[in-house]
Structures are given as structure tokens and as C-alpha cells.
PDB file of C-alpha atoms and ligand atoms in Angstrom:
ATOM      1  CA  MET B  50     -16.822 -28.267  -4.380  1.00 45.00           C
ATOM      2  CA  PHE B  51     -14.384 -25.609  -4.953  1.00 52.00           C
ATOM      3  CA  GLU B  52     -16.254 -24.235  -7.671  1.00 55.00           C
ATOM      4  CA  TYR B  53     -15.530 -20.843  -6.376  1.00 60.00           C
ATOM      5  CA  ALA B  54     -11.685 -21.184  -7.271  1.00 63.00           C
ATOM      6  CA  ARG B  55     -12.806 -21.043 -11.073  1.00 76.00           C
ATOM      7  CA  ILE B  56     -12.449 -17.480 -12.542  1.00 80.00           C
ATOM      8  CA  ASN B  57     -15.499 -16.189 -13.811  1.00 82.00           C
ATOM      9  CA  SER B  58     -16.838 -13.343 -15.915  1.00 84.00           C
ATOM     10  CA  ARG B  59     -17.443 -11.379 -13.233  1.00 86.00           C
ATOM     11  CA  ASP B  60     -13.954 -11.460 -11.971  1.00 86.00           C
ATOM     12  CA  LEU B  61     -12.711 -10.474 -15.465  1.00 89.00           C
ATOM     13  CA  SER B  62     -15.096  -7.522 -15.734  1.00 88.00           C
ATOM     14  CA  LEU B  63     -13.589  -6.389 -12.390  1.00 90.00           C
ATOM     15  CA  ILE B  64      -9.996  -6.755 -13.505  1.00 91.00           C
ATOM     16  CA  ALA B  65     -11.069  -4.841 -16.719  1.00 92.00           C
ATOM     17  CA  ALA B  66     -12.616  -1.953 -14.744  1.00 92.00           C
ATOM     18  CA  VAL B  67      -9.410  -1.844 -12.214  1.00 92.00           C
ATOM     19  CA  LEU B  68      -7.367  -1.534 -15.527  1.00 94.00           C
ATOM     20  CA  LEU B  69      -9.225   1.024 -16.756  1.00 95.00           C
ATOM     21  CA  ILE B  70      -9.339   3.135 -13.892  1.00 93.00           C
ATOM     22  CA  PHE B  71      -5.701   2.558 -13.855  1.00 93.00           C
ATOM     23  CA  GLY B  72      -5.427   3.910 -17.394  1.00 94.00           C
ATOM     24  CA  ILE B  73      -7.952   6.870 -17.027  1.00 94.00           C
ATOM     25  CA  SER B  74      -5.914   7.840 -13.871  1.00 92.00           C
ATOM     26  CA  ALA B  75      -2.331   7.526 -15.250  1.00 91.00           C
ATOM     27  CA  PHE B  76      -3.507   9.308 -17.979  1.00 93.00           C
ATOM     28  CA  CYS B  77      -4.726  12.278 -16.093  1.00 91.00           C
ATOM     29  CA  ILE B  78      -1.570  12.351 -13.906  1.00 88.00           C
ATOM     30  CA  PHE B  79       0.307  12.490 -17.312  1.00 88.00           C
ATOM     31  CA  LEU B  80      -1.989  15.470 -18.752  1.00 88.00           C
ATOM     32  CA  LEU B  81      -1.640  17.118 -15.320  1.00 85.00           C
ATOM     33  CA  PHE B  82       2.130  17.488 -15.651  1.00 84.00           C
ATOM     34  CA  ALA B  83       2.450  17.078 -19.316  1.00 82.00           C
ATOM     35  CA  GLY B  84       4.643  19.696 -20.723  1.00 81.00           C
ATOM     36  CA  GLN B  85       5.931  21.208 -17.367  1.00 81.00           C
ATOM     37  CA  LYS B  86       9.538  21.647 -16.418  1.00 82.00           C
ATOM     38  CA  SER B  87      10.764  20.848 -13.031  1.00 79.00           C
ATOM     39  CA  ARG B  88      11.146  24.522 -11.158  1.00 83.00           C
ATOM     40  CA  TRP B  89      10.690  24.418  -7.417  1.00 86.00           C
ATOM     41  CA  VAL B  90      11.129  21.880  -4.465  1.00 88.00           C
ATOM     42  CA  ILE B  91       8.389  22.226  -2.115  1.00 89.00           C
ATOM     43  CA  VAL B  92       8.791  20.749   1.228  1.00 88.00           C
ATOM     44  CA  GLU B  93       5.264  20.624   3.565  1.00 87.00           C
ATOM     45  CA  GLN B  94       4.705  19.260   7.074  1.00 86.00           C
ATOM     46  CA  ASN B  95       1.589  18.612   8.205  1.00 84.00           C
ATOM     47  CA  GLY B  96       0.229  20.075   5.199  1.00 81.00           C
ATOM     48  CA  ASP B  97       1.647  23.304   5.916  1.00 84.00           C
ATOM     49  CA  LEU B  98       4.317  24.946   3.534  1.00 86.00           C
ATOM     50  CA  LEU B  99       8.174  24.909   4.677  1.00 83.00           C
ATOM     51  CA  ALA B 100       9.742  26.011   2.091  1.00 83.00           C
ATOM     52  CA  ARG B 101       9.665  26.573  -1.400  1.00 87.00           C
ATOM     53  CA  ILE B 102      13.222  26.598  -3.200  1.00 86.00           C
ATOM     54  CA  SER B 103      14.762  26.819  -6.939  1.00 86.00           C
ATOM     55  CA  LEU B 104      15.637  23.579  -8.521  1.00 84.00           C
ATOM     56  CA  GLN B 105      18.533  25.668 -10.039  1.00 85.00           C
ATOM     57  CA  GLU B 106      20.004  26.074  -6.645  1.00 83.00           C
ATOM     58  CA  GLU B 107      22.694  23.778  -5.157  1.00 83.00           C
ATOM     59  CA  ARG B 108      21.803  23.786  -1.734  1.00 83.00           C
ATOM     60  CA  THR B 109      21.483  21.199   1.297  1.00 84.00           C
ATOM     61  CA  VAL B 110      18.911  22.422   3.820  1.00 82.00           C
ATOM     62  CA  SER B 111      18.187  20.923   7.349  1.00 83.00           C
ATOM     63  CA  TYR B 112      14.720  20.947   8.858  1.00 80.00           C
ATOM     64  CA  THR B 113      13.965  20.134  12.521  1.00 80.00           C
ATOM     65  CA  CYS B 114      10.093  20.504  13.628  1.00 72.00           C
ATOM     66  CA  GLU B 115       9.454  21.023  17.381  1.00 68.00           C
ATOM     67  CA  GLU B 116       7.912  17.450  17.835  1.00 68.00           C
ATOM     68  CA  GLY B 117      11.256  15.575  16.581  1.00 68.00           C
ATOM     69  CA  GLY B 118      12.215  14.809  13.258  1.00 79.00           C
ATOM     70  CA  ARG B 119      14.963  15.921  11.346  1.00 85.00           C
ATOM     71  CA  HIS B 120      15.460  15.758   7.597  1.00 86.00           C
ATOM     72  CA  VAL B 121      18.514  17.058   5.428  1.00 89.00           C
ATOM     73  CA  ILE B 122      17.291  17.866   1.913  1.00 88.00           C
ATOM     74  CA  GLU B 123      19.600  18.142  -0.827  1.00 89.00           C
ATOM     75  CA  ILE B 124      19.432  19.920  -4.168  1.00 89.00           C
ATOM     76  CA  GLN B 125      21.775  19.348  -6.905  1.00 87.00           C
ATOM     77  CA  ASP B 126      21.841  19.210 -10.566  1.00 86.00           C
ATOM     78  CA  GLY B 127      18.075  20.177 -10.882  1.00 84.00           C
ATOM     79  CA  ARG B 128      17.203  17.222  -8.723  1.00 87.00           C
ATOM     80  CA  VAL B 129      16.561  17.067  -5.272  1.00 89.00           C
ATOM     81  CA  ARG B 130      16.431  14.155  -2.274  1.00 88.00           C
ATOM     82  CA  VAL B 131      15.955  13.485   1.172  1.00 88.00           C
ATOM     83  CA  ARG B 132      19.654  12.581   2.265  1.00 88.00           C
ATOM     84  CA  GLU B 133      19.309  12.214   6.081  1.00 87.00           C
ATOM     85  CA  ALA B 134      16.487  11.806   7.986  1.00 85.00           C
ATOM     86  CA  ASP B 135      15.782  10.424  11.642  1.00 85.00           C
ATOM     87  CA  CYS B 136      12.540   8.963  11.307  1.00 80.00           C
ATOM     88  CA  PRO B 137      12.627   5.328  11.936  1.00 77.00           C
ATOM     89  CA  ASP B 138      11.664   3.727   8.588  1.00 75.00           C
ATOM     90  CA  GLN B 139      14.035   6.097   6.230  1.00 78.00           C
ATOM     91  CA  ILE B 140      11.192   5.562   3.674  1.00 79.00           C
ATOM     92  CA  CYS B 141      11.817   9.093   2.751  1.00 81.00           C
ATOM     93  CA  VAL B 142      15.430   8.564   2.078  1.00 84.00           C
ATOM     94  CA  ARG B 143      15.320   5.392   0.226  1.00 81.00           C
ATOM     95  CA  GLN B 144      12.955   7.090  -2.361  1.00 81.00           C
ATOM     96  CA  GLY B 145      16.346   8.816  -3.792  1.00 83.00           C
ATOM     97  CA  TRP B 146      16.451  11.429  -6.449  1.00 87.00           C
ATOM     98  CA  LEU B 147      13.519  13.190  -7.472  1.00 85.00           C
ATOM     99  CA  GLU B 148      13.741  15.253 -10.856  1.00 85.00           C
ATOM    100  CA  LYS B 149      10.184  15.120 -12.667  1.00 85.00           C
ATOM    101  CA  PRO B 150       7.332  17.340 -11.793  1.00 86.00           C
ATOM    102  CA  GLY B 151       5.009  15.766  -9.581  1.00 84.00           C
ATOM    103  CA  GLN B 152       7.511  13.180  -7.874  1.00 85.00           C
ATOM    104  CA  LEU B 153       7.322  13.173  -4.152  1.00 87.00           C
ATOM    105  CA  ALA B 154       9.343  11.633  -1.399  1.00 87.00           C
ATOM    106  CA  VAL B 155       6.767  11.004   1.684  1.00 86.00           C
ATOM    107  CA  CYS B 156       7.796  10.663   5.521  1.00 84.00           C
ATOM    108  CA  LEU B 157       5.110   9.126   6.858  1.00 81.00           C
ATOM    109  CA  PRO B 158       6.193   9.213  10.774  1.00 81.00           C
ATOM    110  CA  HIS B 159       7.209  12.958  10.344  1.00 84.00           C
ATOM    111  CA  ARG B 160       4.043  13.724   8.302  1.00 84.00           C
ATOM    112  CA  MET B 161       6.343  15.495   5.748  1.00 86.00           C
ATOM    113  CA  VAL B 162       6.009  15.697   1.939  1.00 88.00           C
ATOM    114  CA  VAL B 163       9.123  16.835  -0.514  1.00 88.00           C
ATOM    115  CA  ARG B 164       7.773  17.148  -4.167  1.00 89.00           C
ATOM    116  CA  ILE B 165       8.543  18.856  -7.222  1.00 88.00           C
ATOM    117  CA  GLU B 166       6.532  21.748  -8.559  1.00 86.00           C
ATOM    118  CA  GLY B 167       6.652  22.150 -12.573  1.00 83.00           C
ATOM    119  CA  GLY B 168       5.991  25.121 -14.327  1.00 81.00           C
ATOM    120  CA  PHE B 169       5.484  26.075 -18.166  1.00 78.00           C
ATOM    121  CA  SER B 170       8.221  27.845 -19.710  1.00 63.00           C
TER     122      SER B 170
ATOM    123  CA  MET O  13      -9.902 -26.613  20.127  1.00 59.00           C
ATOM    124  CA  LYS O  14      -8.357 -27.797  17.071  1.00 82.00           C
ATOM    125  CA  LYS O  15      -9.882 -24.770  15.033  1.00 81.00           C
ATOM    126  CA  THR O  16      -8.225 -22.088  17.676  1.00 83.00           C
ATOM    127  CA  ALA O  17      -4.937 -24.042  16.949  1.00 85.00           C
ATOM    128  CA  VAL O  18      -5.265 -23.745  13.064  1.00 81.00           C
ATOM    129  CA  LEU O  19      -6.102 -20.259  13.311  1.00 86.00           C
ATOM    130  CA  GLY O  20      -2.972 -19.594  15.090  1.00 87.00           C
ATOM    131  CA  MET O  21      -0.972 -21.296  12.838  1.00 85.00           C
ATOM    132  CA  LEU O  22      -2.833 -19.067   9.935  1.00 85.00           C
ATOM    133  CA  VAL O  23      -1.722 -15.985  11.946  1.00 87.00           C
ATOM    134  CA  CYS O  24       1.911 -17.044  12.394  1.00 86.00           C
ATOM    135  CA  ALA O  25       1.849 -17.672   8.354  1.00 86.00           C
ATOM    136  CA  ALA O  26       0.301 -14.214   7.736  1.00 86.00           C
ATOM    137  CA  MET O  27       3.012 -12.767   9.969  1.00 85.00           C
ATOM    138  CA  MET O  28       5.679 -14.875   7.957  1.00 85.00           C
ATOM    139  CA  LEU O  29       4.593 -13.332   4.871  1.00 83.00           C
ATOM    140  CA  SER O  30       4.609  -9.949   6.057  1.00 79.00           C
ATOM    141  CA  TYR O  31       7.935 -10.519   7.281  1.00 80.00           C
ATOM    142  CA  VAL O  32       9.263 -11.821   4.158  1.00 80.00           C
ATOM    143  CA  GLU O  33       7.487  -8.904   2.262  1.00 77.00           C
ATOM    144  CA  SER O  34       9.369  -6.261   4.546  1.00 73.00           C
ATOM    145  CA  LEU O  35      12.654  -7.888   3.540  1.00 74.00           C
ATOM    146  CA  VAL O  36      11.962  -7.491  -0.060  1.00 70.00           C
ATOM    147  CA  GLU O  37      11.291  -4.186  -1.469  1.00 63.00           C
ATOM    148  CA  LEU O  38       8.568  -5.185  -4.060  1.00 55.00           C
ATOM    149  CA  THR O  39       7.510  -1.651  -5.116  1.00 53.00           C
ATOM    150  CA  PRO O  40      10.737   0.420  -4.604  1.00 51.00           C
ATOM    151  CA  SER O  41       9.167   3.537  -6.094  1.00 51.00           C
ATOM    152  CA  ILE O  42       6.527   3.766  -3.788  1.00 59.00           C
ATOM    153  CA  PRO O  43       8.228   2.971  -0.609  1.00 54.00           C
ATOM    154  CA  GLY O  44       6.035   2.055   2.858  1.00 54.00           C
ATOM    155  CA  ILE O  45       3.039   0.918   1.085  1.00 61.00           C
ATOM    156  CA  LYS O  46       2.937  -2.883   0.768  1.00 67.00           C
ATOM    157  CA  ILE O  47       1.448  -5.157  -1.879  1.00 71.00           C
ATOM    158  CA  GLY O  48       0.111  -7.455   1.285  1.00 76.00           C
ATOM    159  CA  LEU O  49       1.190 -10.859   0.584  1.00 81.00           C
ATOM    160  CA  ALA O  50      -0.260 -11.471   3.926  1.00 84.00           C
ATOM    161  CA  ASN O  51      -3.895 -11.356   2.165  1.00 87.00           C
ATOM    162  CA  LEU O  52      -3.226 -14.891   1.056  1.00 88.00           C
ATOM    163  CA  VAL O  53      -3.562 -16.141   4.529  1.00 89.00           C
ATOM    164  CA  ILE O  54      -6.749 -13.709   5.029  1.00 89.00           C
ATOM    165  CA  VAL O  55      -8.417 -15.187   1.916  1.00 88.00           C
ATOM    166  CA  ILE O  56      -7.809 -18.747   2.647  1.00 86.00           C
ATOM    167  CA  CYS O  57      -9.087 -17.874   6.141  1.00 86.00           C
ATOM    168  CA  LEU O  58     -12.210 -16.104   4.749  1.00 86.00           C
ATOM    169  CA  TYR O  59     -13.074 -19.270   2.512  1.00 84.00           C
ATOM    170  CA  ARG O  60     -12.378 -21.885   4.733  1.00 82.00           C
ATOM    171  CA  TYR O  61     -13.570 -20.568   8.118  1.00 83.00           C
ATOM    172  CA  GLY O  62     -15.814 -17.470   7.271  1.00 84.00           C
ATOM    173  CA  GLU O  63     -16.069 -13.906   8.240  1.00 86.00           C
ATOM    174  CA  ARG O  64     -15.723 -13.658  11.878  1.00 86.00           C
ATOM    175  CA  GLU O  65     -12.423 -15.743  11.561  1.00 85.00           C
ATOM    176  CA  ALA O  66     -11.059 -13.591   8.903  1.00 87.00           C
ATOM    177  CA  PHE O  67     -11.596 -10.672  10.964  1.00 90.00           C
ATOM    178  CA  LEU O  68      -9.741 -12.185  14.164  1.00 88.00           C
ATOM    179  CA  VAL O  69      -6.952 -13.605  11.964  1.00 87.00           C
ATOM    180  CA  ASN O  70      -6.712 -10.144  10.473  1.00 88.00           C
ATOM    181  CA  LEU O  71      -6.384  -8.289  13.551  1.00 89.00           C
ATOM    182  CA  ALA O  72      -4.236 -10.789  15.358  1.00 87.00           C
ATOM    183  CA  ARG O  73      -1.497 -10.678  12.586  1.00 85.00           C
ATOM    184  CA  VAL O  74      -1.683  -6.847  12.209  1.00 85.00           C
ATOM    185  CA  VAL O  75      -1.286  -5.919  15.612  1.00 86.00           C
ATOM    186  CA  LEU O  76       1.280  -8.639  16.622  1.00 84.00           C
ATOM    187  CA  GLY O  77       3.182  -7.518  13.448  1.00 78.00           C
ATOM    188  CA  ALA O  78       3.133  -3.997  14.300  1.00 79.00           C
ATOM    189  CA  PHE O  79       4.478  -5.039  17.748  1.00 80.00           C
ATOM    190  CA  LEU O  80       7.261  -7.479  16.677  1.00 78.00           C
ATOM    191  CA  PHE O  81       8.664  -5.669  13.208  1.00 71.00           C
ATOM    192  CA  GLY O  82       6.935  -2.293  12.927  1.00 68.00           C
ATOM    193  CA  SER O  83       5.894   0.543  15.224  1.00 69.00           C
ATOM    194  CA  LEU O  84       2.650   1.945  16.509  1.00 72.00           C
ATOM    195  CA  PHE O  85       2.919   4.247  13.866  1.00 73.00           C
ATOM    196  CA  SER O  86       2.990   1.555  11.455  1.00 75.00           C
ATOM    197  CA  LEU O  87      -0.001  -0.001  13.011  1.00 82.00           C
ATOM    198  CA  LEU O  88      -2.038   2.792  11.755  1.00 82.00           C
ATOM    199  CA  TYR O  89      -1.354   2.033   8.232  1.00 80.00           C
ATOM    200  CA  SER O  90      -1.567  -1.798   8.628  1.00 81.00           C
ATOM    201  CA  LEU O  91      -5.183  -1.306  10.086  1.00 87.00           C
ATOM    202  CA  ALA O  92      -6.367   0.718   7.754  1.00 85.00           C
ATOM    203  CA  GLY O  93      -5.452  -1.315   4.738  1.00 84.00           C
ATOM    204  CA  ALA O  94      -6.191  -4.667   6.065  1.00 86.00           C
ATOM    205  CA  PHE O  95      -9.643  -3.661   7.202  1.00 89.00           C
ATOM    206  CA  PHE O  96     -10.741  -1.900   4.447  1.00 89.00           C
ATOM    207  CA  SER O  97      -9.361  -4.848   2.406  1.00 90.00           C
ATOM    208  CA  LEU O  98     -11.249  -7.314   4.241  1.00 90.00           C
ATOM    209  CA  ALA O  99     -14.475  -5.290   4.048  1.00 90.00           C
ATOM    210  CA  ALA O 100     -14.236  -5.324   0.089  1.00 90.00           C
ATOM    211  CA  MET O 101     -13.413  -8.663   0.108  1.00 89.00           C
ATOM    212  CA  VAL O 102     -16.752  -9.808   2.486  1.00 89.00           C
ATOM    213  CA  ALA O 103     -18.702  -7.671   0.335  1.00 87.00           C
ATOM    214  CA  GLY O 104     -17.069  -9.068  -2.685  1.00 86.00           C
ATOM    215  CA  LYS O 105     -17.856 -13.026  -1.609  1.00 84.00           C
ATOM    216  CA  ARG O 106     -21.392 -12.129  -0.182  1.00 83.00           C
ATOM    217  CA  ARG O 107     -23.081  -9.870  -2.906  1.00 80.00           C
ATOM    218  CA  LEU O 108     -21.029  -9.609  -6.044  1.00 81.00           C
ATOM    219  CA  GLY O 109     -20.629 -13.176  -7.223  1.00 78.00           C
ATOM    220  CA  PHE O 110     -16.744 -12.982  -7.611  1.00 83.00           C
ATOM    221  CA  SER O 111     -14.668 -16.266  -7.628  1.00 86.00           C
ATOM    222  CA  LEU O 112     -11.900 -16.492  -5.102  1.00 86.00           C
ATOM    223  CA  VAL O 113      -9.926 -14.469  -7.635  1.00 88.00           C
ATOM    224  CA  GLY O 114     -12.362 -11.700  -7.821  1.00 88.00           C
ATOM    225  CA  VAL O 115     -12.501 -11.620  -4.177  1.00 89.00           C
ATOM    226  CA  SER O 116      -8.928 -11.410  -3.484  1.00 90.00           C
ATOM    227  CA  VAL O 117      -8.543  -8.460  -6.256  1.00 91.00           C
ATOM    228  CA  CYS O 118     -11.007  -6.464  -4.408  1.00 91.00           C
ATOM    229  CA  GLY O 119      -8.959  -7.364  -1.403  1.00 90.00           C
ATOM    230  CA  GLY O 120      -5.730  -6.269  -2.992  1.00 90.00           C
ATOM    231  CA  VAL O 121      -6.497  -3.237  -4.405  1.00 91.00           C
ATOM    232  CA  CYS O 122      -8.676  -1.998  -1.156  1.00 91.00           C
ATOM    233  CA  HIS O 123      -5.720  -2.911   0.814  1.00 88.00           C
ATOM    234  CA  ASN O 124      -3.586  -0.184  -1.169  1.00 87.00           C
ATOM    235  CA  LEU O 125      -6.304   2.433  -1.144  1.00 89.00           C
ATOM    236  CA  GLY O 126      -7.049   2.214   2.382  1.00 88.00           C
ATOM    237  CA  GLN O 127      -3.369   2.764   3.033  1.00 85.00           C
ATOM    238  CA  LEU O 128      -3.279   5.823   0.286  1.00 87.00           C
ATOM    239  CA  PHE O 129      -6.070   7.302   1.818  1.00 88.00           C
ATOM    240  CA  MET O 130      -4.603   6.925   5.258  1.00 87.00           C
ATOM    241  CA  ALA O 131      -1.466   8.443   3.864  1.00 85.00           C
ATOM    242  CA  MET O 132      -3.503  11.460   2.498  1.00 87.00           C
ATOM    243  CA  ALA O 133      -5.092  11.809   5.618  1.00 88.00           C
ATOM    244  CA  VAL O 134      -1.898  11.683   7.923  1.00 84.00           C
ATOM    245  CA  LEU O 135       0.252  13.925   5.528  1.00 84.00           C
ATOM    246  CA  GLN O 136      -2.525  16.472   4.709  1.00 85.00           C
ATOM    247  CA  SER O 137      -1.310  16.410   1.030  1.00 83.00           C
ATOM    248  CA  VAL O 138      -3.617  15.403  -2.199  1.00 85.00           C
ATOM    249  CA  TRP O 139      -0.046  14.923  -3.951  1.00 84.00           C
ATOM    250  CA  VAL O 140      -0.032  11.529  -2.876  1.00 83.00           C
ATOM    251  CA  ILE O 141      -2.472  10.932  -5.261  1.00 85.00           C
ATOM    252  CA  PHE O 142       0.560  10.589  -7.765  1.00 85.00           C
ATOM    253  CA  TYR O 143       1.144   6.997  -6.537  1.00 85.00           C
ATOM    254  CA  LEU O 144      -2.813   6.263  -6.951  1.00 88.00           C
ATOM    255  CA  PRO O 145      -2.285   4.155 -10.685  1.00 88.00           C
ATOM    256  CA  TRP O 146       0.659   2.132  -9.581  1.00 85.00           C
ATOM    257  CA  LEU O 147      -1.243   1.292  -6.325  1.00 86.00           C
ATOM    258  CA  LEU O 148      -4.258   0.182  -8.345  1.00 89.00           C
ATOM    259  CA  LEU O 149      -2.061  -1.741 -10.826  1.00 88.00           C
ATOM    260  CA  ALA O 150       0.054  -3.553  -7.677  1.00 86.00           C
ATOM    261  CA  GLY O 151      -3.203  -4.045  -6.103  1.00 88.00           C
ATOM    262  CA  CYS O 152      -4.854  -5.981  -8.735  1.00 90.00           C
ATOM    263  CA  ALA O 153      -1.630  -7.952 -10.052  1.00 88.00           C
ATOM    264  CA  ALA O 154      -1.197  -9.067  -6.223  1.00 87.00           C
ATOM    265  CA  GLY O 155      -4.845  -9.856  -5.924  1.00 89.00           C
ATOM    266  CA  ILE O 156      -4.672 -12.136  -9.170  1.00 90.00           C
ATOM    267  CA  LEU O 157      -1.759 -13.686  -7.766  1.00 89.00           C
ATOM    268  CA  ILE O 158      -3.016 -14.496  -4.498  1.00 90.00           C
ATOM    269  CA  GLY O 159      -6.424 -15.516  -5.629  1.00 88.00           C
ATOM    270  CA  ILE O 160      -4.835 -18.141  -7.910  1.00 87.00           C
ATOM    271  CA  CYS O 161      -2.632 -19.435  -5.039  1.00 86.00           C
ATOM    272  CA  ALA O 162      -5.407 -19.205  -2.385  1.00 85.00           C
ATOM    273  CA  GLY O 163      -7.425 -21.555  -4.844  1.00 83.00           C
ATOM    274  CA  ARG O 164      -4.849 -24.151  -5.054  1.00 81.00           C
ATOM    275  CA  VAL O 165      -4.213 -23.936  -1.386  1.00 81.00           C
ATOM    276  CA  CYS O 166      -8.090 -24.397  -0.821  1.00 79.00           C
ATOM    277  CA  ARG O 167      -8.219 -27.539  -3.046  1.00 78.00           C
ATOM    278  CA  ARG O 168      -5.071 -29.202  -1.711  1.00 77.00           C
ATOM    279  CA  LEU O 169      -6.482 -28.639   2.081  1.00 75.00           C
ATOM    280  CA  PRO O 170      -8.521 -31.432   3.303  1.00 71.00           C
ATOM    281  CA  GLY O 171     -11.570 -30.191   2.327  1.00 61.00           C
ATOM    282  CA  SER O 172     -14.682 -32.780   2.524  1.00 39.00           C
ATOM    283  CA  ASP O 173     -13.584 -34.511   5.461  1.00 39.00           C
ATOM    284  CA  ASP O 174     -13.048 -31.665   7.318  1.00 43.00           C
ATOM    285  CA  THR O 175     -15.208 -31.474  10.374  1.00 37.00           C
ATOM    286  CA  GLN O 176     -14.475 -27.969  11.461  1.00 41.00           C
ATOM    287  CA  GLY O 177     -14.234 -26.562   7.765  1.00 45.00           C
ATOM    288  CA  THR O 178     -16.574 -25.585   5.455  1.00 47.00           C
ATOM    289  CA  GLU O 179     -19.741 -27.418   5.891  1.00 43.00           C
ATOM    290  CA  LYS O 180     -21.057 -27.285   2.401  1.00 41.00           C
TER     291      LYS O 180
HETATM  292 ZN1   ZN V 346      11.399   9.599   7.042  1.00 60.33          ZN
END
């Protein structure tokens, strides 16, 4: 009576389709950033640009927004991380160092994104 | 009455799985987005009891889970993931002729997609799409695993002689 428990060909097509979409999307993202070098640190909140800092700098900046939410962003040796934050989940801090173009650290409670923008040359 | 008790136990099991998942970081590179182990319970519930029961158990475990281990904020993400996932599983079970594994892959993938879309909307940033491939892969893997587990659990549960369970 538990015939539904057996994998059928439709399942296999579904899994193949998901893997195909995975491959295509991973390849597109790879192409998007291929050949780029990490250049800038972009800090955005609610979709607004807060800062655009060169990755070559050695800086530690702190951002506080009006609705509460403080983030300390540290740039060092061409890498960036969220060093401290007062969000409840600390997910942005646990992302650790970012160094490749496209990499990002997100803070959902404070609606903030720190990402690396690449550039050619 | 007996069914209510069993559904209560299922809610409890789902919450334990969510809790375990919150302790072990399965996807360290994509924090905040969970694989959705609790979906195991929802899949079992969907097959053993039905759509309405799966919906109720899903709602109860997400709301209670957010109050116990999360915040009102994480509730938003859990709801997006949980109900997008359930909707996909119901569609897959009713119309698309998937087995339990296919249904659970639908659920796993859509659980992650729901959370990704919610994150995109809240952050107002399209760059979160960077996570898409890994979320698809993780959702698919989790779905296969959960589907196989759910199949085994369903087979071992007292089935044919179960009066309030599947009638077929
Ligand atoms: Zn944060």
C-alpha cells in the first residue's frame, strides 16, 4: 500500500531539472563575475547605498541607522567582514571574511547587505 | 481525539528538528537559510493525514518555533519558506504524479526559494540571488534525504490497521 514511497521516473526528471537549473544558474553567476577583480565594498541598507569604499584601504567603519542597528565593518588586506553587529542572530558576523567579487554578507534583521563589487583591470 | 494527540506530537517532533537544525549549522556559507529538516514531519503528515492536517501542523510548528527559539522577525522567513514549500508539495502530490521523494524535493527546493524571495524583498537587493544555485542544490539534497526517510517512517508506522490514518 505504500507504493508512493518508491522513486518513479517523474521524480528522477524533477531531480534532473533541479540539477540543470542549478548548473545553469551557477554558470551564469560564474560568467557574471569571471575575470573580475575585487575592487569595492558596497554597503546597502533597505536598498539604499550607504557607502562605497575601496578594498585597498585599511579601515574600520561603524554604521548606525535610525531604527537601531549598529554594524562595524572592517576592511583589511583586500578583504572585508562585519566585525560586530547588534542584531539578534549575528548571521552577518558569522559570514566571516569576504574577498571575491559577488560575495556578500547579509543582515536580515537590519536589512543590510555588505557585498564586494568587482571590476576589470 | 486520538488524531489531535498524534498531530500534537508531530508538531513537537517538527519543533525538535528545527531546534536541532538551529544548533548545527548545516550551511555555514549561507547562514540564516535553513535546509528545513522539519519538513520530514510535514511530509509524513501530508501522506498519513492529509493536506488540512499538514497545513495546521506546519502553522503550529512555525509560530510556536518562532516564539520559543526565534523572533517575530524570523517568523516571517519561516512562514515564507514553510508555506511555499507546502503549496509546492500539495501541487506535486495532487497533479504531478511524483512519489514521496519527488514531493519532498518540491518541498525542499521551494522551502529555500521562499526564504530567498523573502530575503530579497526585505533587503531590497537582487544580489542575494548569488545564493540561488547553492540553495537549489541544498534543497534538492535535503528533499531526497527527507523523502527517503519519510517513506521508511510511513512504512513502519502502523498503517493498514490504523483507523484514523490513510483510508486507502
Ligand atoms: Zn546582522
